[in-house]
Amino acid sequence: MQSPDDPQSGMPSLPTHPMAAQSLPAVNPADPRLTSLIRLTEQLADAVLLADLHGTILYANAACHTLLGCEGSLVGIMLQQLHADPPELIEQMVRHVQQHQTWHGSCTYRCKAGKLIHAHAAVTLLSTSADTPPVLGYHISNTSERLRVDEALREAHAALAQRVQERERATTRTATLLQSKIDELRHTQHELRSSENRQRTLLNALPDALFMLTAEGQIEDAHIPPEYALPPAHTLVGQPLTALIADPATATQLRQCFQQVLYMGQIGLFEYRTTMLTSEHFYEARIVPASPTHVLMLIRDITGQRAVEKDLARFFVLSPDLLIVVGDDAEIKHCNAAWHDLMGYPEAFLIGKRTLDFIHPEDTVAALQMAHMIRDGNVANGIEYRFRHADGSYRWLRWSAISDSDTYLIHAIARDITLEKQATLLSDVLSEAIQQTTDAVLIIKVTHIPSAPPRLTMQFANVLFQQLTGYAPKTLHHEALHALQSLWGADFEAQLEALCTQLNPTEQQGTLTMQIDMAIRYFVDWRCVPLLDYQGVVQHMILRLHNVTPYIRAHRLAVEQLEVLEALVRGDELTLVLSRIATLIERHIPQSRTVLQIIASGKVVQRAAPRLPQAYSNEIRQHFPMLYHDVERQPVPGTPCAAALAQRQTVLVENIVESHAWPIWRKVALRYDLHACWTAPILHADGSAVGVIVVYSTSPGQPDSDDLALLATARYLTTLAVDRLFLNEQISYQSHHDSLTGLLNRAGFEQAVQHVLEHNRARQHAVVLGIINLDRFKQINSVLGHQAGDMLINLVAQRLRAITEPRGILARLSGDEFALLLPQASNPADALRIAQHLLDALRSPFTLDAFELIITASIGLSFAPSDADTVSGLLQCADRAMTRAKANGANQVVQFTPEMSALARERLELEQQLHIALQNNELLLYYQPQWDMQSGALYGVEALIRWQHPVRGLLAAGQFLPVAEAGGLTFAIGSWVLQEALRQAAAWYASGYPLRMGVNVSAAQLLHPNFIQSLEEMLNRYRLPAELIELELIESTALQDHATGAQRLRDVRALGIRIAIDDFGTGYSSLAYLQRLHVDSLKIDRSFVDALGSPSATPSDTVPLVQTIISLAHNFRLTVVAEGVETKHQLDFLQRAGCEVVQGFLTGKPMPTHALTAMLHQSPCMPHYHTTTNGNNGHAGANVNR
């Protein structure tokens, strides 16, 4: 196709002609109707003009420029400059149009170089919208050529008339010569008649109706072909030309066209239609001036032409195929409605678009090739490429196209073949899928024969069918299915034939056995899918064959393996389990003899050989005794079995006859008809040998992959069987021994005690049972960590074992609790002596990661049968004795007495009553004053918890807190104490007594996630300054979970609350922790103060220790509080040593709230509201441990 600017194209580009483009702004291109009209006129061969009512040209199409030969634009030129007609004609034309009537007439136009062109013009008034003025539309048809023809006809008629006149004048002038010329005249008349006949014959041969009209519009002569639906010619002669048309309006328009031709002297064209009876006819009237007095009118019946055009237009619109007209510039000129239905584009959208913009980039070359083929005059058929759909996707179209050499337009028709392409692709995919499927596929064609069984013919087989059956697909093509009857037998073929005879049959499936040859047999699952026609008759069948032989064999093997595993679970003897494994191998490997041998204590023991001759085993044992006595020391492997064990790998002897590595074994094996041997060692995960599997075969050969897999399974099952023995022994050991120390655990110890009791019951020997519990082990575990705690438990166990073995049985019952059984104690004194020996052994320091620890323990003893004669009874009695030892101060041995049982019951009752006490608010706080040593003023108070028991009266903390700790009530009691102490401090503060109060906090409270939030809420609730509160923590509490505890203490300090370390000097803390924890004061433990006693009783090592603690506290800028001061000597010593604060019975006993309040009234406290560095501050502390 040529480009729009190619001069060889023969005509300017449409609609982008430069002149047309210049005219568009003048005619409001935004008007869609006018724009569509302009685009349509660009495709017409006739000239079209648009002008305003003043005669100024607004638009001219390319044909107009071509007609007038104008190179420049006609826009803006007055119509009078183009017209060669009188101005009156133009004025008449405008007046006629302003009356909304179409004006028809002949006009003369000036073209290039002054040449005149005669043309027929049709002028009408166009109104596009109410907002824009109307314009005049001119349709100009060039009638110059027609006028020349008419002029020739007129000249011929004029010449003829002149000759007749000349003859008449000659006849008149030469009357005398008439006679002489009569013959000549007759001859001339004869020729004239012949000429008229020829002319009449010529007229009769014309397809048009011919009328000769006078200047007045009268029909002077008429020639009408017989097929025309017009009145007879003779009835029209003398009638006005309007008699030809029955419709008055159409007749008037014909009269106006006649007058314009008569007036303008140019050919006029007029189309009209008439209806006669039920038929409608279309006519084209061509009016030609013949002479000044006559006009010739030719009427042509164009009904057939219009019908063809209508059919073509209907075909173009209604065709289901895609019809399109493309210009030589590749722009779309026309398209039918199918583009909207199939491609989603409205017709107006594609007009003016380039086709290449919609073609897939990969198909552009094919589209250009089609264009070149059409341009060369060829017809393009079957060209396929992708065209973009309105939704952005691409559709495959198949094109046929042809070019119009006159208009240079390409007329193309396309059909959507996307589904066809997809079907082809799907067919290819399905074909490939059939080839790639894991099933063998056979497609069978069914031919139905009347009164005979259907004929089954093979049409297709995939590669897997060949692999399964051995038949190549090419050899089966078009062969009868009967050719494969040897594979599956006649019954299966008959079953397929019966399926074909059914109407609307469904899919069938089943299992069959395929005998490939004498040695190969497959188990196959088959599925036959019938393909039916519209009547439900089978036309094809798809037979799918799935080889399930490996699955069936694997299932059988799995069942047998499960039987072996069930035997293991049942606890069958090892020999029976190994026999099952050997039988499994022999069942799946034909002609095999299996031996399973296990290594026990370095010796090979034959445990299973179901089918191996016993005589063969005896000979091998005789020839190779070392194999069955010490396999690890065998110098040279004399058999494949020994070689496999030595090399730790499988040894295969495919043919014993050809094997010369083991001559003695070879000779013995052949004697018993054994020709192949496969030996596989059974190894543990660590590489140690467990045993060996030996498989003999009566025929030479090597194992295939299935055989090797079976051997691997057998080795695994054998390993499980052997491991079960070891595991049972290990489980039995672990279930009765402690994993950390290797001592007996509780279950093992109770079993041992039960055995000793039963053994000694008949002999009446005394049995001693002791419970050994380490003192304060939980604190050691918290401070040093669990790993250090485990190390300590191990060291303790070693010391205890060294003393008790072999006379006694030692066990570890729980974390820090051991048990001792003395089966034959001579007397209680002997048992007490041994127990005291254990305590003495523990007093020697233990070294753990540079820490030296001295451990003490509490031991409780019970005797059988005096205390109890059952295991649980003895343990219970010993545990109660141990509890009494701890209550007595620990680090001692206590023998059980009956009173301890009553005490244990009492403790249990007390614990239950303590739960009720919390609910009934039976707990209360007492407060003990603390005094400033320098000023003698009240420093603060310490609150001590009491229990107002409803029966036993007021109980001190030591009477119920140990029970609370054992019962898990420490957190609940501590929370109550904290809240009550803060409430009372707030009450005193509100009364004008800003006493500082500290609260003893347990580890459970400190480490609780909501501790800080709860503390802050209480301060806000009671409106208590934080400076009046001091939390007291024992060393183990402060150091337990050091990272979390330190962070909580920092959070407490952030609230403004003071922190004190209680019972300082009794823990295991590092001095560096004191600085890291940022405490405010240290409280010297009462045990150090008690040791001060009197001047004569003070131990020599206590004084420097207390002095060191006070000095250490001062170095860290800490306040020192001494508690438990009960003598004047203690008070004087502490004052001399620099202790700031004292507390004890000497200075004030604990008192209830009302008593302390009364004391505050008698002796007002100093306002120590703000903290100072010398410790002169108000203080109160609540301690749940006093």
mmCIF file of C-alpha atoms in Angstrom, residues 378-621:
data_model
loop_
_atom_site.group_PDB
_atom_site.id
_atom_site.type_symbol
_atom_site.label_atom_id
_atom_site.label_comp_id
_atom_site.label_asym_id
_atom_site.label_seq_id
_atom_site.Cartn_x
_atom_site.Cartn_y
_atom_site.Cartn_z
ATOM 1 C CA ASN A 378 -3.330 -10.577 -6.055
ATOM 2 C CA VAL A 379 -6.103 -11.858 -3.867
ATOM 3 C CA ALA A 380 -5.016 -12.681 -0.325
ATOM 4 C CA ASN A 381 -6.647 -15.764 1.153
ATOM 5 C CA GLY A 382 -6.106 -17.533 4.480
ATOM 6 C CA ILE A 383 -3.682 -15.020 5.991
ATOM 7 C CA GLU A 384 -3.668 -15.473 9.780
ATOM 8 C CA TYR A 385 -2.504 -13.017 12.390
ATOM 9 C CA ARG A 386 -3.597 -11.659 15.756
ATOM 10 C CA PHE A 387 -5.715 -8.524 16.151
ATOM 11 C CA ARG A 388 -6.143 -6.699 19.465
ATOM 12 C CA HIS A 389 -9.525 -6.982 21.161
ATOM 13 C CA ALA A 390 -11.087 -3.981 22.923
ATOM 14 C CA ASP A 391 -10.253 -5.601 26.299
ATOM 15 C CA GLY A 392 -6.550 -5.656 25.404
ATOM 16 C CA SER A 393 -6.315 -9.342 24.569
ATOM 17 C CA TYR A 394 -5.480 -10.622 21.084
ATOM 18 C CA ARG A 395 -7.706 -12.739 18.878
ATOM 19 C CA TRP A 396 -6.585 -14.863 15.951
ATOM 20 C CA LEU A 397 -8.202 -13.765 12.641
ATOM 21 C CA ARG A 398 -8.058 -15.440 9.215
ATOM 22 C CA TRP A 399 -8.142 -12.800 6.431
ATOM 23 C CA SER A 400 -9.155 -12.672 2.805
ATOM 24 C CA ALA A 401 -8.714 -9.362 0.992
ATOM 25 C CA ILE A 402 -8.755 -7.747 -2.443
ATOM 26 C CA SER A 403 -7.879 -4.282 -3.692
ATOM 27 C CA ASP A 404 -10.049 -1.955 -5.805
ATOM 28 C CA SER A 405 -7.773 -0.589 -8.534
ATOM 29 C CA ASP A 406 -10.061 2.393 -9.134
ATOM 30 C CA THR A 407 -10.403 3.595 -5.536
ATOM 31 C CA TYR A 408 -7.225 2.060 -4.126
ATOM 32 C CA LEU A 409 -9.340 0.729 -1.281
ATOM 33 C CA ILE A 410 -8.755 -2.683 0.231
ATOM 34 C CA HIS A 411 -11.866 -4.721 0.921
ATOM 35 C CA ALA A 412 -11.181 -7.416 3.502
ATOM 36 C CA ILE A 413 -13.149 -10.038 5.342
ATOM 37 C CA ALA A 414 -11.909 -11.777 8.479
ATOM 38 C CA ARG A 415 -13.116 -14.630 10.625
ATOM 39 C CA ASP A 416 -12.316 -15.214 14.291
ATOM 40 C CA ILE A 417 -10.345 -18.460 14.543
ATOM 41 C CA THR A 418 -9.214 -18.054 18.154
ATOM 42 C CA LEU A 419 -11.216 -21.050 19.310
ATOM 43 C CA GLU A 420 -9.898 -23.038 16.367
ATOM 44 C CA LYS A 421 -6.350 -22.087 17.340
ATOM 45 C CA GLN A 422 -7.046 -22.979 20.953
ATOM 46 C CA ALA A 423 -8.557 -26.271 19.886
ATOM 47 C CA THR A 424 -5.477 -27.017 17.804
ATOM 48 C CA LEU A 425 -3.215 -26.078 20.676
ATOM 49 C CA LEU A 426 -5.335 -28.137 23.052
ATOM 50 C CA SER A 427 -5.134 -31.060 20.673
ATOM 51 C CA ASP A 428 -1.343 -30.752 20.605
ATOM 52 C CA VAL A 429 -1.242 -30.437 24.375
ATOM 53 C CA LEU A 430 -3.521 -33.433 24.843
ATOM 54 C CA SER A 431 -1.434 -35.448 22.443
ATOM 55 C CA GLU A 432 1.708 -34.520 24.339
ATOM 56 C CA ALA A 433 -0.071 -35.163 27.646
ATOM 57 C CA ILE A 434 -1.014 -38.642 26.472
ATOM 58 C CA GLN A 435 2.611 -39.246 25.612
ATOM 59 C CA GLN A 436 3.811 -37.887 28.944
ATOM 60 C CA THR A 437 1.195 -39.569 31.128
ATOM 61 C CA THR A 438 2.301 -42.257 33.528
ATOM 62 C CA ASP A 439 -0.284 -44.657 32.085
ATOM 63 C CA ALA A 440 -0.183 -46.713 28.935
ATOM 64 C CA VAL A 441 -2.892 -45.392 26.569
ATOM 65 C CA LEU A 442 -4.551 -47.197 23.664
ATOM 66 C CA ILE A 443 -7.211 -45.490 21.491
ATOM 67 C CA ILE A 444 -9.575 -47.925 19.805
ATOM 68 C CA LYS A 445 -11.893 -47.141 16.873
ATOM 69 C CA VAL A 446 -15.247 -48.921 16.936
ATOM 70 C CA THR A 447 -16.909 -49.867 13.641
ATOM 71 C CA HIS A 448 -20.456 -51.127 13.974
ATOM 72 C CA ILE A 449 -21.486 -53.857 11.533
ATOM 73 C CA PRO A 450 -25.163 -54.879 11.213
ATOM 74 C CA SER A 451 -25.899 -58.353 12.556
ATOM 75 C CA ALA A 452 -22.254 -58.811 13.593
ATOM 76 C CA PRO A 453 -20.012 -57.946 16.553
ATOM 77 C CA PRO A 454 -18.389 -54.509 16.344
ATOM 78 C CA ARG A 455 -14.935 -54.322 14.818
ATOM 79 C CA LEU A 456 -12.317 -52.897 17.182
ATOM 80 C CA THR A 457 -9.331 -51.297 15.480
ATOM 81 C CA MET A 458 -6.329 -49.736 17.227
ATOM 82 C CA GLN A 459 -5.687 -46.160 16.139
ATOM 83 C CA PHE A 460 -3.111 -44.831 18.623
ATOM 84 C CA ALA A 461 -0.786 -46.077 21.356
ATOM 85 C CA ASN A 462 1.632 -43.993 23.400
ATOM 86 C CA VAL A 463 5.227 -44.782 24.261
ATOM 87 C CA LEU A 464 4.373 -46.227 27.677
ATOM 88 C CA PHE A 465 2.132 -48.781 25.987
ATOM 89 C CA GLN A 466 5.166 -50.017 24.104
ATOM 90 C CA GLN A 467 7.240 -50.061 27.307
ATOM 91 C CA LEU A 468 4.552 -52.062 29.068
ATOM 92 C CA THR A 469 3.638 -54.558 26.325
ATOM 93 C CA GLY A 470 6.638 -54.501 23.990
ATOM 94 C CA TYR A 471 4.471 -53.602 20.962
ATOM 95 C CA ALA A 472 5.607 -50.547 18.977
ATOM 96 C CA PRO A 473 2.780 -48.029 18.291
ATOM 97 C CA LYS A 474 3.485 -48.028 14.516
ATOM 98 C CA THR A 475 2.931 -51.766 14.298
ATOM 99 C CA LEU A 476 -0.451 -51.460 16.038
ATOM 100 C CA HIS A 477 -1.859 -48.667 13.855
ATOM 101 C CA HIS A 478 -5.062 -49.817 12.110
ATOM 102 C CA GLU A 479 -4.557 -53.339 13.469
ATOM 103 C CA ALA A 480 -7.432 -55.276 15.007
ATOM 104 C CA LEU A 481 -7.532 -55.400 18.787
ATOM 105 C CA HIS A 482 -7.601 -59.166 18.515
ATOM 106 C CA ALA A 483 -3.838 -59.021 17.805
ATOM 107 C CA LEU A 484 -3.242 -58.308 21.523
ATOM 108 C CA GLN A 485 -5.396 -61.142 22.834
ATOM 109 C CA SER A 486 -2.326 -63.001 24.030
ATOM 110 C CA LEU A 487 -1.663 -60.191 26.512
ATOM 111 C CA TRP A 488 -4.948 -60.235 28.385
ATOM 112 C CA GLY A 489 -6.980 -63.140 27.059
ATOM 113 C CA ALA A 490 -10.277 -63.444 25.178
ATOM 114 C CA ASP A 491 -12.481 -62.570 28.171
ATOM 115 C CA PHE A 492 -11.161 -59.017 28.411
ATOM 116 C CA GLU A 493 -11.630 -58.446 24.675
ATOM 117 C CA ALA A 494 -15.187 -59.767 24.912
ATOM 118 C CA GLN A 495 -15.835 -57.372 27.783
ATOM 119 C CA LEU A 496 -14.756 -54.431 25.610
ATOM 120 C CA GLU A 497 -16.957 -55.651 22.722
ATOM 121 C CA ALA A 498 -19.939 -55.877 25.069
ATOM 122 C CA LEU A 499 -19.302 -52.313 26.163
ATOM 123 C CA CYS A 500 -19.493 -51.139 22.538
ATOM 124 C CA THR A 501 -22.899 -52.722 21.974
ATOM 125 C CA GLN A 502 -24.523 -50.727 24.803
ATOM 126 C CA LEU A 503 -26.321 -47.440 24.279
ATOM 127 C CA ASN A 504 -24.936 -44.537 26.312
ATOM 128 C CA PRO A 505 -22.510 -46.756 28.232
ATOM 129 C CA THR A 506 -20.498 -45.358 31.117
ATOM 130 C CA GLU A 507 -16.840 -45.675 32.006
ATOM 131 C CA GLN A 508 -15.712 -49.106 33.187
ATOM 132 C CA GLN A 509 -12.649 -50.155 35.124
ATOM 133 C CA GLY A 510 -11.063 -53.167 36.676
ATOM 134 C CA THR A 511 -7.862 -55.128 37.241
ATOM 135 C CA LEU A 512 -6.325 -57.734 34.966
ATOM 136 C CA THR A 513 -3.177 -59.808 34.747
ATOM 137 C CA MET A 514 -0.999 -59.288 31.653
ATOM 138 C CA GLN A 515 1.311 -62.112 30.667
ATOM 139 C CA ILE A 516 4.114 -60.481 28.686
ATOM 140 C CA ASP A 517 6.134 -63.663 28.302
ATOM 141 C CA MET A 518 6.850 -66.803 30.270
ATOM 142 C CA ALA A 519 8.877 -64.926 32.895
ATOM 143 C CA ILE A 520 7.144 -61.535 33.058
ATOM 144 C CA ARG A 521 3.681 -60.962 34.414
ATOM 145 C CA TYR A 522 2.161 -57.633 35.319
ATOM 146 C CA PHE A 523 -0.800 -56.637 37.434
ATOM 147 C CA VAL A 524 -2.620 -53.806 35.655
ATOM 148 C CA ASP A 525 -5.460 -51.462 36.618
ATOM 149 C CA TRP A 526 -7.462 -50.671 33.470
ATOM 150 C CA ARG A 527 -9.992 -47.946 32.747
ATOM 151 C CA CYS A 528 -12.015 -47.783 29.534
ATOM 152 C CA VAL A 529 -13.724 -44.502 28.597
ATOM 153 C CA PRO A 530 -16.254 -44.745 25.710
ATOM 154 C CA LEU A 531 -16.612 -41.759 23.344
ATOM 155 C CA LEU A 532 -20.179 -41.457 22.037
ATOM 156 C CA ASP A 533 -21.832 -39.748 19.106
ATOM 157 C CA TYR A 534 -24.978 -37.656 19.408
ATOM 158 C CA GLN A 535 -27.096 -40.820 19.425
ATOM 159 C CA GLY A 536 -25.180 -42.368 22.335
ATOM 160 C CA VAL A 537 -23.417 -44.949 20.136
ATOM 161 C CA VAL A 538 -19.801 -45.760 20.953
ATOM 162 C CA GLN A 539 -17.448 -44.523 18.228
ATOM 163 C CA HIS A 540 -14.110 -44.702 20.033
ATOM 164 C CA MET A 541 -12.720 -46.050 23.299
ATOM 165 C CA ILE A 542 -9.777 -44.815 25.336
ATOM 166 C CA LEU A 543 -8.132 -47.655 27.220
ATOM 167 C CA ARG A 544 -5.761 -46.641 30.034
ATOM 168 C CA LEU A 545 -3.490 -49.261 31.599
ATOM 169 C CA HIS A 546 -1.675 -48.537 34.857
ATOM 170 C CA ASN A 547 0.985 -51.000 35.970
ATOM 171 C CA VAL A 548 0.350 -51.655 39.661
ATOM 172 C CA THR A 549 2.736 -54.577 39.964
ATOM 173 C CA PRO A 550 5.262 -52.592 42.060
ATOM 174 C CA TYR A 551 2.456 -51.398 44.328
ATOM 175 C CA ILE A 552 1.076 -54.904 44.831
ATOM 176 C CA ARG A 553 4.510 -56.283 45.549
ATOM 177 C CA ALA A 554 5.240 -53.333 47.813
ATOM 178 C CA HIS A 555 1.903 -53.862 49.568
ATOM 179 C CA ARG A 556 2.667 -57.497 50.175
ATOM 180 C CA LEU A 557 6.110 -56.560 51.414
ATOM 181 C CA ALA A 558 4.619 -53.840 53.636
ATOM 182 C CA VAL A 559 2.155 -56.329 55.115
ATOM 183 C CA GLU A 560 4.970 -58.726 55.915
ATOM 184 C CA GLN A 561 7.078 -55.879 57.341
ATOM 185 C CA LEU A 562 4.112 -54.886 59.491
ATOM 186 C CA GLU A 563 3.885 -58.445 60.764
ATOM 187 C CA VAL A 564 7.554 -58.236 61.766
ATOM 188 C CA LEU A 565 6.975 -54.902 63.503
ATOM 189 C CA GLU A 566 3.917 -56.293 65.295
ATOM 190 C CA ALA A 567 6.074 -59.155 66.505
ATOM 191 C CA LEU A 568 8.557 -56.591 67.836
ATOM 192 C CA VAL A 569 5.761 -54.693 69.592
ATOM 193 C CA ARG A 570 4.388 -57.892 71.098
ATOM 194 C CA GLY A 571 7.836 -58.608 72.446
ATOM 195 C CA ASP A 572 8.347 -61.893 70.605
ATOM 196 C CA GLU A 573 11.672 -63.583 71.113
ATOM 197 C CA LEU A 574 14.503 -62.375 68.911
ATOM 198 C CA THR A 575 14.862 -65.774 67.206
ATOM 199 C CA LEU A 576 11.196 -65.755 66.120
ATOM 200 C CA VAL A 577 11.447 -62.195 64.792
ATOM 201 C CA LEU A 578 14.619 -62.965 62.826
ATOM 202 C CA SER A 579 12.969 -66.092 61.395
ATOM 203 C CA ARG A 580 10.123 -63.934 60.098
ATOM 204 C CA ILE A 581 12.649 -61.604 58.430
ATOM 205 C CA ALA A 582 14.475 -64.520 56.788
ATOM 206 C CA THR A 583 11.191 -66.004 55.552
ATOM 207 C CA LEU A 584 10.226 -62.577 54.125
ATOM 208 C CA ILE A 585 13.422 -62.526 52.043
ATOM 209 C CA GLU A 586 12.970 -66.075 50.787
ATOM 210 C CA ARG A 587 9.353 -65.370 49.806
ATOM 211 C CA HIS A 588 10.275 -62.362 47.615
ATOM 212 C CA ILE A 589 13.526 -63.756 46.153
ATOM 213 C CA PRO A 590 12.801 -67.119 44.499
ATOM 214 C CA GLN A 591 15.283 -69.976 44.910
ATOM 215 C CA SER A 592 16.963 -68.240 47.849
ATOM 216 C CA ARG A 593 18.253 -69.514 51.196
ATOM 217 C CA THR A 594 18.630 -66.853 53.902
ATOM 218 C CA VAL A 595 20.789 -66.797 57.030
ATOM 219 C CA LEU A 596 20.604 -64.124 59.754
ATOM 220 C CA GLN A 597 23.554 -64.061 62.151
ATOM 221 C CA ILE A 598 23.962 -61.718 65.133
ATOM 222 C CA ILE A 599 27.155 -60.637 66.872
ATOM 223 C CA ALA A 600 26.969 -61.088 70.621
ATOM 224 C CA SER A 601 30.026 -60.548 72.838
ATOM 225 C CA GLY A 602 32.276 -60.588 69.761
ATOM 226 C CA LYS A 603 30.879 -63.885 68.511
ATOM 227 C CA VAL A 604 28.733 -64.615 65.470
ATOM 228 C CA VAL A 605 25.572 -66.424 66.509
ATOM 229 C CA GLN A 606 23.307 -67.943 63.870
ATOM 230 C CA ARG A 607 19.793 -66.999 64.929
ATOM 231 C CA ALA A 608 17.694 -67.764 61.820
ATOM 232 C CA ALA A 609 18.139 -69.981 58.725
ATOM 233 C CA PRO A 610 14.728 -71.441 57.779
ATOM 234 C CA ARG A 611 15.688 -73.210 54.543
ATOM 235 C CA LEU A 612 19.463 -73.538 54.788
ATOM 236 C CA PRO A 613 20.656 -77.108 55.381
ATOM 237 C CA GLN A 614 21.885 -77.503 58.951
ATOM 238 C CA ALA A 615 24.711 -79.734 57.696
ATOM 239 C CA TYR A 616 26.108 -76.811 55.686
ATOM 240 C CA SER A 617 26.139 -74.593 58.772
ATOM 241 C CA ASN A 618 27.891 -77.293 60.790
ATOM 242 C CA GLU A 619 30.660 -77.690 58.192
ATOM 243 C CA ILE A 620 31.268 -73.945 57.988
ATOM 244 C CA ARG A 621 31.502 -73.816 61.804
#
